[in-house]
Short mmCIF file of C-alpha atoms and ligand atoms in Angstrom, two decimals:
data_model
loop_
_atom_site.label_atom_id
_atom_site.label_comp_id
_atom_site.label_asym_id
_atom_site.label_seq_id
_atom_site.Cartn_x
_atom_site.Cartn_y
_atom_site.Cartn_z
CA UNK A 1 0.00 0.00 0.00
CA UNK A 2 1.17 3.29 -0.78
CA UNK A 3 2.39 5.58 1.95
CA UNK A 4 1.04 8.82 2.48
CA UNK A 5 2.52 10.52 5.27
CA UNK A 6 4.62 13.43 5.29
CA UNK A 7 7.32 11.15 4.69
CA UNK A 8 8.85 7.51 4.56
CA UNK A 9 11.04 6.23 7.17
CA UNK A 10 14.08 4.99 6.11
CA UNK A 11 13.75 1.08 5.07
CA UNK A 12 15.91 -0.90 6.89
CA UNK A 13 19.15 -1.17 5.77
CA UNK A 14 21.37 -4.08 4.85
CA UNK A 15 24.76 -3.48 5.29
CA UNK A 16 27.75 -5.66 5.15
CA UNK A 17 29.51 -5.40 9.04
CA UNK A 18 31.89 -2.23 8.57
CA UNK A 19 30.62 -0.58 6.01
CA UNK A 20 29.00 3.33 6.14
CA UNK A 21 24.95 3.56 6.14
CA UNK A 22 23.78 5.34 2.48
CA UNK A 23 21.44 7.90 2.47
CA UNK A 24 18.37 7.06 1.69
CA UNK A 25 15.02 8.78 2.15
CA UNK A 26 11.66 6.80 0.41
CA UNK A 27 9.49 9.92 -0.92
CA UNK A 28 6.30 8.16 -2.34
CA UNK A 29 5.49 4.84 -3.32
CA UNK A 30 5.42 1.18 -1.98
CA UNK A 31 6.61 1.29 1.67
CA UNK A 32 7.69 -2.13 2.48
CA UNK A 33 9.27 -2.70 -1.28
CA UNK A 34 12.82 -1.06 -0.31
CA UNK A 35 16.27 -1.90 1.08
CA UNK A 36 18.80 0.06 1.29
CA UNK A 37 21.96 -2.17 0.17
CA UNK A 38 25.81 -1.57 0.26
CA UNK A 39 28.16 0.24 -2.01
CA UNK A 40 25.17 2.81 -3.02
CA UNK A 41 23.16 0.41 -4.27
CA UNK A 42 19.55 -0.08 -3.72
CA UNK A 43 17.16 -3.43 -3.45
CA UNK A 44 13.83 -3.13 -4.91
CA UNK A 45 10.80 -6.07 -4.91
CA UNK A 46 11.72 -7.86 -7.90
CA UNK A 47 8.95 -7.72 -10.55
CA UNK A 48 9.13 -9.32 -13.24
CA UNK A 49 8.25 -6.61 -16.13
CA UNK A 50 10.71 -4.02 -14.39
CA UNK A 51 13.73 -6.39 -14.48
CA UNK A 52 13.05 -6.64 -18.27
CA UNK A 53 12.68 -2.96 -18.53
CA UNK A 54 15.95 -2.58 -16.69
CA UNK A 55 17.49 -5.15 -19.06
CA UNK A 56 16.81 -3.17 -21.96
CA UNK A 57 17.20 0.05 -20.71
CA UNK A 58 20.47 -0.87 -20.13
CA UNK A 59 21.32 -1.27 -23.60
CA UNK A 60 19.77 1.66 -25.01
CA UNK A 61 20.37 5.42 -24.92
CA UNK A 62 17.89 6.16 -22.05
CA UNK A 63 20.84 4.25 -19.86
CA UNK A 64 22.41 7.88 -18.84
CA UNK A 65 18.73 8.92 -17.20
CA UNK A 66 18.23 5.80 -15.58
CA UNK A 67 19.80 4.21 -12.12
CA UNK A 68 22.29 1.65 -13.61
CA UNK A 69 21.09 -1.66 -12.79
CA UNK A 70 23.18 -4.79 -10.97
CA UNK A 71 20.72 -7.88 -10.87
CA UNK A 72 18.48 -9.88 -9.05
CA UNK A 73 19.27 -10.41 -5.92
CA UNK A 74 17.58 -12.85 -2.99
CA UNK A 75 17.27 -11.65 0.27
CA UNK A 76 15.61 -13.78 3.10
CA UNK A 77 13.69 -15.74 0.55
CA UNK A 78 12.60 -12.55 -1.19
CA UNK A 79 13.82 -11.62 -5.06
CA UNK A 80 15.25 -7.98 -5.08
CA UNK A 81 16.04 -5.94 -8.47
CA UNK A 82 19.36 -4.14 -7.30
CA UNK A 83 19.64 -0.66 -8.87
CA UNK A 84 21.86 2.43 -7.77
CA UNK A 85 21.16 4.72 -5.17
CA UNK A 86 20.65 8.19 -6.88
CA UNK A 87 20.79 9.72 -3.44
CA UNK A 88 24.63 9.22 -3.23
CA UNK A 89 25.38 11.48 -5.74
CA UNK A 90 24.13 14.40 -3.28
CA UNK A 91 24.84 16.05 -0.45
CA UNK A 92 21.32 16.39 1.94
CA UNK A 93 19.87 16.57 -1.58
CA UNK A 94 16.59 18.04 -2.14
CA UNK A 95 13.84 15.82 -4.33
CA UNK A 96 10.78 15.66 -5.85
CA UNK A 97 9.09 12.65 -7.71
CA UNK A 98 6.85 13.25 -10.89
CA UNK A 99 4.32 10.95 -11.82
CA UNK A 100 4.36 11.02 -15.69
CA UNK A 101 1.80 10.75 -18.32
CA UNK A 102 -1.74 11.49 -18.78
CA UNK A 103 -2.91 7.58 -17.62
CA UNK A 104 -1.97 5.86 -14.72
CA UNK A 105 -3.19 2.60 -15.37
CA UNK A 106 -2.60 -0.01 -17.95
CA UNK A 107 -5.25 -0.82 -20.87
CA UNK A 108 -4.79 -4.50 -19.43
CA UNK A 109 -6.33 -3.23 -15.85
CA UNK A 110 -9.03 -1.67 -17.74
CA UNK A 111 -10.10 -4.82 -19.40
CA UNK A 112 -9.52 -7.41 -16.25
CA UNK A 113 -11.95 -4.57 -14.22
CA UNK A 114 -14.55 -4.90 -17.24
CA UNK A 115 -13.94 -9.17 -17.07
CA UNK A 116 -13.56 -9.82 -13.41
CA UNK A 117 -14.27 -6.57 -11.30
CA UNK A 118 -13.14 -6.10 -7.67
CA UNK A 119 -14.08 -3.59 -5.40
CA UNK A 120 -11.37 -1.86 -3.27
CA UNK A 121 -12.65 -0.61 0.14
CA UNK A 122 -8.84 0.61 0.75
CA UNK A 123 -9.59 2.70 -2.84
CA UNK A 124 -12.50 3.78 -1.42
CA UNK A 125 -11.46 5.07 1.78
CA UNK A 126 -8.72 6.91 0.04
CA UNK A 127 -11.26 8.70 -1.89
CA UNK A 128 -13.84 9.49 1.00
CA UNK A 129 -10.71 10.70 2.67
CA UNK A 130 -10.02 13.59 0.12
CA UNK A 131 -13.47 14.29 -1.06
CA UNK A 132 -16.36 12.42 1.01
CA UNK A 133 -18.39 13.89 -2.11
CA UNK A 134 -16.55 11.94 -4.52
CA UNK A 135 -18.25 8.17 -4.66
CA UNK A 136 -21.47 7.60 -6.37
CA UNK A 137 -24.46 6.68 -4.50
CA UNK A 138 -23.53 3.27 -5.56
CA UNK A 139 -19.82 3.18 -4.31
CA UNK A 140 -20.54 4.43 -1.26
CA UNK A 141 -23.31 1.74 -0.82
CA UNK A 142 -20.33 -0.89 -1.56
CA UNK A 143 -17.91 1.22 0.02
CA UNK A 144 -15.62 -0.03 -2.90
CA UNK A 145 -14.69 1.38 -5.89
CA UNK A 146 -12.83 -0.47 -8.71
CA UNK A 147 -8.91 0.33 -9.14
CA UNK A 148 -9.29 1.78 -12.66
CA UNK A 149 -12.16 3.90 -11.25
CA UNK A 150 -10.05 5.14 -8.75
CA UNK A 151 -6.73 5.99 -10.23
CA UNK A 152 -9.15 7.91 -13.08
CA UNK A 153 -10.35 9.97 -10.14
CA UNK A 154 -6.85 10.94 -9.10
CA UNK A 155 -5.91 12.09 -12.77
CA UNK A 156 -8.48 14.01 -13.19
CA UNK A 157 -8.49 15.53 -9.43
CA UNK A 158 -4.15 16.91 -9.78
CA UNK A 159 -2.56 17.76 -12.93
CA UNK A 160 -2.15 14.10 -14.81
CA UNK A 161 -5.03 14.86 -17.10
CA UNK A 162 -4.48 18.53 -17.74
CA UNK A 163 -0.46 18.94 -18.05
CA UNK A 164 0.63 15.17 -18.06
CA UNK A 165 2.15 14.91 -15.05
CA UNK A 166 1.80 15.08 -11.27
CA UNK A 167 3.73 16.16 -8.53
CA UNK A 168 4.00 13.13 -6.11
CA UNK A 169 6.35 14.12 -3.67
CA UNK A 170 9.01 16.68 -2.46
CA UNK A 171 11.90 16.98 0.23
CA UNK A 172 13.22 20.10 0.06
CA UNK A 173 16.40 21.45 0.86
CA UNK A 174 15.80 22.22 4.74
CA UNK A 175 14.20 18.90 5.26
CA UNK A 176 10.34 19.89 4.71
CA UNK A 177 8.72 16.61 3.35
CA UNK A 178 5.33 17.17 1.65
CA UNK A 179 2.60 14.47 -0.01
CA UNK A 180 -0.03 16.74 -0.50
CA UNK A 181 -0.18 17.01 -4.43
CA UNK A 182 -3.64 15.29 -4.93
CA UNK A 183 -5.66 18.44 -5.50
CA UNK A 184 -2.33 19.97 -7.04
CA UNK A 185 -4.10 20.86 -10.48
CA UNK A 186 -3.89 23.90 -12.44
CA UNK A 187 -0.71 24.82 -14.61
CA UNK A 188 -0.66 27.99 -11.81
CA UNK A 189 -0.41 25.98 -8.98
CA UNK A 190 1.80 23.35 -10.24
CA UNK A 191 4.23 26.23 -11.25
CA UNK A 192 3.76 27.49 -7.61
CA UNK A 193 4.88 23.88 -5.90
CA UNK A 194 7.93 23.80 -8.35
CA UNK A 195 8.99 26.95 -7.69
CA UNK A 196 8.43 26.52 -4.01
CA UNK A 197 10.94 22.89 -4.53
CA UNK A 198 13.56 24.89 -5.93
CA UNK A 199 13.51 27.67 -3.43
CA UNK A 200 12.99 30.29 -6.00
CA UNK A 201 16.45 29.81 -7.27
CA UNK A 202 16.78 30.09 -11.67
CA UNK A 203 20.06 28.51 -11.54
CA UNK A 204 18.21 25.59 -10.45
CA UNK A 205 15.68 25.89 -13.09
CA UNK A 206 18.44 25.99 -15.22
CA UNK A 207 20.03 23.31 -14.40
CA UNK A 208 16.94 21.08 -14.48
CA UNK A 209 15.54 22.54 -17.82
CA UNK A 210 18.80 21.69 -19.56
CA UNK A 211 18.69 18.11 -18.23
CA UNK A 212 15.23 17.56 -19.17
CA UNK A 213 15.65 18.86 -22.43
CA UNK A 214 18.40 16.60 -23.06
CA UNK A 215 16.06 13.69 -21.62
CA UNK A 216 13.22 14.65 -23.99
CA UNK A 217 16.16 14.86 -27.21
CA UNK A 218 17.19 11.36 -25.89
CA UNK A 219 13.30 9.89 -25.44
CA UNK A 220 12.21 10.88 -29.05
CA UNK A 221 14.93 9.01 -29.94
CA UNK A 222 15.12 5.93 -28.00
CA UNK A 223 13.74 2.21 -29.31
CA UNK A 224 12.95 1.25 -25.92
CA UNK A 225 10.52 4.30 -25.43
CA UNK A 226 9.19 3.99 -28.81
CA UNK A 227 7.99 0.17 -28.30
CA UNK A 228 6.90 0.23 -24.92
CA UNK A 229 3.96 1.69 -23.27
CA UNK A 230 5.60 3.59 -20.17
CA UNK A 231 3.04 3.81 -17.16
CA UNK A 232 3.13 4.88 -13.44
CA UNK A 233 6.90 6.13 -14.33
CA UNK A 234 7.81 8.85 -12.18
CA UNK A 235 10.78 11.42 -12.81
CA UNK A 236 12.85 12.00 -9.98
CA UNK A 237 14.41 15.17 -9.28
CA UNK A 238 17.55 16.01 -7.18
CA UNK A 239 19.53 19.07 -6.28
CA UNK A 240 21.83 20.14 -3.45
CA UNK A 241 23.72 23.05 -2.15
CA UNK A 242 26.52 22.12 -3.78
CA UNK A 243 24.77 23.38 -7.17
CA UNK A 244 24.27 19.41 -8.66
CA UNK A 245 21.56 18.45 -9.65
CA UNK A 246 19.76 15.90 -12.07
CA UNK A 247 17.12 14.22 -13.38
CA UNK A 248 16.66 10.15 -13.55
CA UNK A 249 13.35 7.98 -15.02
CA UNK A 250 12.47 5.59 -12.47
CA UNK A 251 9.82 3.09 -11.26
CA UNK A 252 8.77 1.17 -14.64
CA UNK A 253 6.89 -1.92 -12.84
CA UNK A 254 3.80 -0.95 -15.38
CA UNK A 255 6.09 -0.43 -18.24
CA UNK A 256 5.50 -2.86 -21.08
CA UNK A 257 6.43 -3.89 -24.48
CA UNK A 258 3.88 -2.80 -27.23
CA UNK A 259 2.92 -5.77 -29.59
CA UNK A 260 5.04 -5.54 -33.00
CA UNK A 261 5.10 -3.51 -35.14
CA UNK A 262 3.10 -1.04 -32.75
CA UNK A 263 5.12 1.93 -31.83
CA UNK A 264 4.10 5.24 -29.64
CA UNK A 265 4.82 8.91 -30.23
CA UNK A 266 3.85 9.41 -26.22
CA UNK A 267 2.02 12.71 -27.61
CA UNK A 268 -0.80 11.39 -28.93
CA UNK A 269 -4.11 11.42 -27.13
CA UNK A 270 -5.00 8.03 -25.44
CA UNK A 271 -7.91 6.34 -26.54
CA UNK A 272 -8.27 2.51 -25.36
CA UNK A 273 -6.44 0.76 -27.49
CA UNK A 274 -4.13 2.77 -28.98
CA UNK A 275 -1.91 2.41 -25.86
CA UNK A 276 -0.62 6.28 -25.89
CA UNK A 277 0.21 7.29 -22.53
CA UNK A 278 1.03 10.83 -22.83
CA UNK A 279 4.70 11.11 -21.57
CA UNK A 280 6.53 13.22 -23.63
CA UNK A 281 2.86 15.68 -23.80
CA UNK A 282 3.86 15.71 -20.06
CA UNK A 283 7.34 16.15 -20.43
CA UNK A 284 6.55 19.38 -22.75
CA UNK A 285 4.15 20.94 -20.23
CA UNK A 286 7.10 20.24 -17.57
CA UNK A 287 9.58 22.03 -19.69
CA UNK A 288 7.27 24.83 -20.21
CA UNK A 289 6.20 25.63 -17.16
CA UNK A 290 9.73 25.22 -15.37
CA UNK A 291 10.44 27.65 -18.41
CA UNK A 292 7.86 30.00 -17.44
CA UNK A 293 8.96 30.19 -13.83
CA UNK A 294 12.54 31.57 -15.06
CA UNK A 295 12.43 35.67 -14.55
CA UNK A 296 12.03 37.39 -17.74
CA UNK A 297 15.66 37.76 -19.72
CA UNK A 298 17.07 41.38 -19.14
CA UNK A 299 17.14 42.99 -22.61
CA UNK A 300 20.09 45.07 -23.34
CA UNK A 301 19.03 48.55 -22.38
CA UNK A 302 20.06 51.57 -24.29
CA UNK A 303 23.50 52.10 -25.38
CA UNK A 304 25.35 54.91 -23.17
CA UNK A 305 25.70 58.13 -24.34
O1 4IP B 401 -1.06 7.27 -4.90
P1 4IP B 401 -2.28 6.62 -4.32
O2 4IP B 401 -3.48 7.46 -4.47
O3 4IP B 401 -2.08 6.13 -2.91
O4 4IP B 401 -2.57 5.30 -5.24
C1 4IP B 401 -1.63 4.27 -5.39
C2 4IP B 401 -0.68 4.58 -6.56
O5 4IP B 401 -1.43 4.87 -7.73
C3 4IP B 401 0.24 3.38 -6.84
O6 4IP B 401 1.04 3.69 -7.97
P2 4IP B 401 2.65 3.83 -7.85
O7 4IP B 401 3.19 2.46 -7.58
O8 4IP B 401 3.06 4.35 -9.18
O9 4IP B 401 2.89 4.79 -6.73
C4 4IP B 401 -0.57 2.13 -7.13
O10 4IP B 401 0.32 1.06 -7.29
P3 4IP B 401 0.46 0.13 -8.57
O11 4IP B 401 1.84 0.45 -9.11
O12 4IP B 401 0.34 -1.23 -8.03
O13 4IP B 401 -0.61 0.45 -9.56
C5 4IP B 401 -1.47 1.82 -5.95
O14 4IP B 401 -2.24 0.67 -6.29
P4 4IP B 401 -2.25 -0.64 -5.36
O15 4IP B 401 -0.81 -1.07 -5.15
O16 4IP B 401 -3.07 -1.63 -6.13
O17 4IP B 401 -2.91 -0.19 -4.07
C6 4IP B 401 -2.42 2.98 -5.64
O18 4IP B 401 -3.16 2.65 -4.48
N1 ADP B 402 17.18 4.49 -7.73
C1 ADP B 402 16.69 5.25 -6.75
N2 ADP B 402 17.49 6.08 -6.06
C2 ADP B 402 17.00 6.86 -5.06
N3 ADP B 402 15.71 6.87 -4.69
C3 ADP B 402 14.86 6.05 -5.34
C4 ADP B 402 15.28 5.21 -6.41
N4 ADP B 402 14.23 4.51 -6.85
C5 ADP B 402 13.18 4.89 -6.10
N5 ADP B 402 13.54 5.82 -5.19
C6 ADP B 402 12.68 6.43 -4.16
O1 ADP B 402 11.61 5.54 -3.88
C7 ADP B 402 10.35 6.16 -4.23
C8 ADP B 402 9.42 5.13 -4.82
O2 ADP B 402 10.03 4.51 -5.94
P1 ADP B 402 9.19 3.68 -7.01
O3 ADP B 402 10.14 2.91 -7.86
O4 ADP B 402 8.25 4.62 -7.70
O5 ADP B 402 8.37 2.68 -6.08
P2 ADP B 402 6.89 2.09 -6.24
O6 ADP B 402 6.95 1.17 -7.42
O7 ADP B 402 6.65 1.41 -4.94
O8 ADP B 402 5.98 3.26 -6.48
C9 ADP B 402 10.71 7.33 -5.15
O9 ADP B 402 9.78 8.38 -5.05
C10 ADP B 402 12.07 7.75 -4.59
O10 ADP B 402 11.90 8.57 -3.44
#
């Protein structure tokens, strides 16, 4: 179950005798499916589809914007994918974690919730939680809703529908963890919250919009993003005092191989079965509004006399 808290505790770590703790801070996501491992590495719940992702990721040009992958590993009778631990790069790094795309659910959820549908009370309670309005008459008399139902309620409630992406999570620099993105909606107030993550700071901006930009050159390019179908991916973001900072795609447990010859343009707009997910319209918004936070360039004024 996802956690949301202000913040994660650190997973437990498992360290070789001797050797120095990593940093590691959980922002969003799957509490229990972390360890933190040695030599700034990371163990994640193997799954299956993610290991192949990683696999092929590896191989292809996306490898520079994604945590370099080491292998399965078993721990205590449980399969781990091992990955690296962006957070070493940083110092007390701040970071945020965008959900991208315009769908958060795959076309093969939509069609097992049409053939065998299963009402989730947890779902349900989320919902009632944020917006005891939100069920129908008929949910709340089930006090269930069904997973797709429920994940298309939280697209259309924060900015995944309108600007293809979400803000999931942020730690900023002085340690201020915040969850709180549901109703985070309008292009206005997502600029807001990214402004707020990067303390105001354009050389910040900078530094992410030239990464990203780089990212997008490198996506429109890539065969792995052109045959897959890449949802429930999340961006993460990290900076530090220092003046690093960086960009990496992450989480790609509902990423999956399109059918051949079926590619994606990740612009198009979904309709079932075409399999668009609306990354890269997401990835333009993000560029654009990061863009629009930047001050205005200063002009050259008038020459002097
Ligand atoms: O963010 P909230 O509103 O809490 O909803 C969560 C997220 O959408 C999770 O996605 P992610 O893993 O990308 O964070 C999703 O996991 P899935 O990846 O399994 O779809 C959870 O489904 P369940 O795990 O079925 O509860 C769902 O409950
Ligand atoms: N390689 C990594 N390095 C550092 N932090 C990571 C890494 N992968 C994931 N995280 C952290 O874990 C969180 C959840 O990761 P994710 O892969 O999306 O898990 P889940 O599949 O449970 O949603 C991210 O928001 C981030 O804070």
């Amino acid at each position: 179950m996802q956690n949301d808290t202000w913040m994660t505790q650190p997973s437990s770590p498992l360290l070789l005798p001797g050797t120095e703790p990593q940093p590691w801070l959980q922002l969003v996501g799957h509490a229990e499916s972390f360890q933190v491992g040695e030599n700034g590495r990371l163990l994640k719940r193997h799954c299956e589809g993610e290991e192949r992702c990683f696999r092929r990721l590896m191989e292809d040009r996306l490898s520079a914007f994604v945590p370099s992958f080491h292998g399965v590993v078993q721990h205590e009778g449980q399969d781990y994918t091992m990955m690296d631990n962006l957070l070493t790069r940083f110092h007390a790094p701040a970071i945020m974690d965008c959900k991208m795309g315009t769908r958060t659910y795959q076309e093969e959820e939509l069609r097992l919730a049409r053939e065998r549908p299963k009402l989730r009370q947890d779902m349900y309670e989320k919902m009632v939680a944020v917006d005891p309005g939100a069920p129908t008459a008929q949910e709340g008399a089930q006090r269930g809703v069904l997973k797709t139902r429920y994940m298309q309620w939280r697209e259309s409630l924060s900015s995944t529908t309108t600007q293809g992406f979400r803000i999931e999570g942020v730690r900023k620099a002085n340690g201020e963890c915040r969850t709180n993105f549901k109703r985070t909606k309008s292009r206005e107030q997502v600029g807001e919250a990214l402004r707020d993550f990067v303390d105001h700071d354009p050389r910040t901006v900078r530094g992410y919009l030239s990464r990203l930009k780089q990212l997008r050159h490198t996506l429109e390019a890539s065969q792995f993003f052109r045959t897959h179908e890449v949802v429930g991916s999340s961006l993460l973001f990290l900076h530090d005092a220092a003046g690093r900072s960086g960009v990496w795609m992450i989480d790609f447990g509902k990423t999956s191989p399109l059918p051949p010859p079926l590619t994606l343009d990740h612009r198009t707009p979904w309709v079932e079965g075409n399999r668009e997910d609306g990354y890269l319209w997401g990835l333009d918004n993000l560029i654009a509004i990061l863009t629009d936070s930047l001050p205005p360039a200063r002009t050259p004024g008038p020459p002097e006399p």
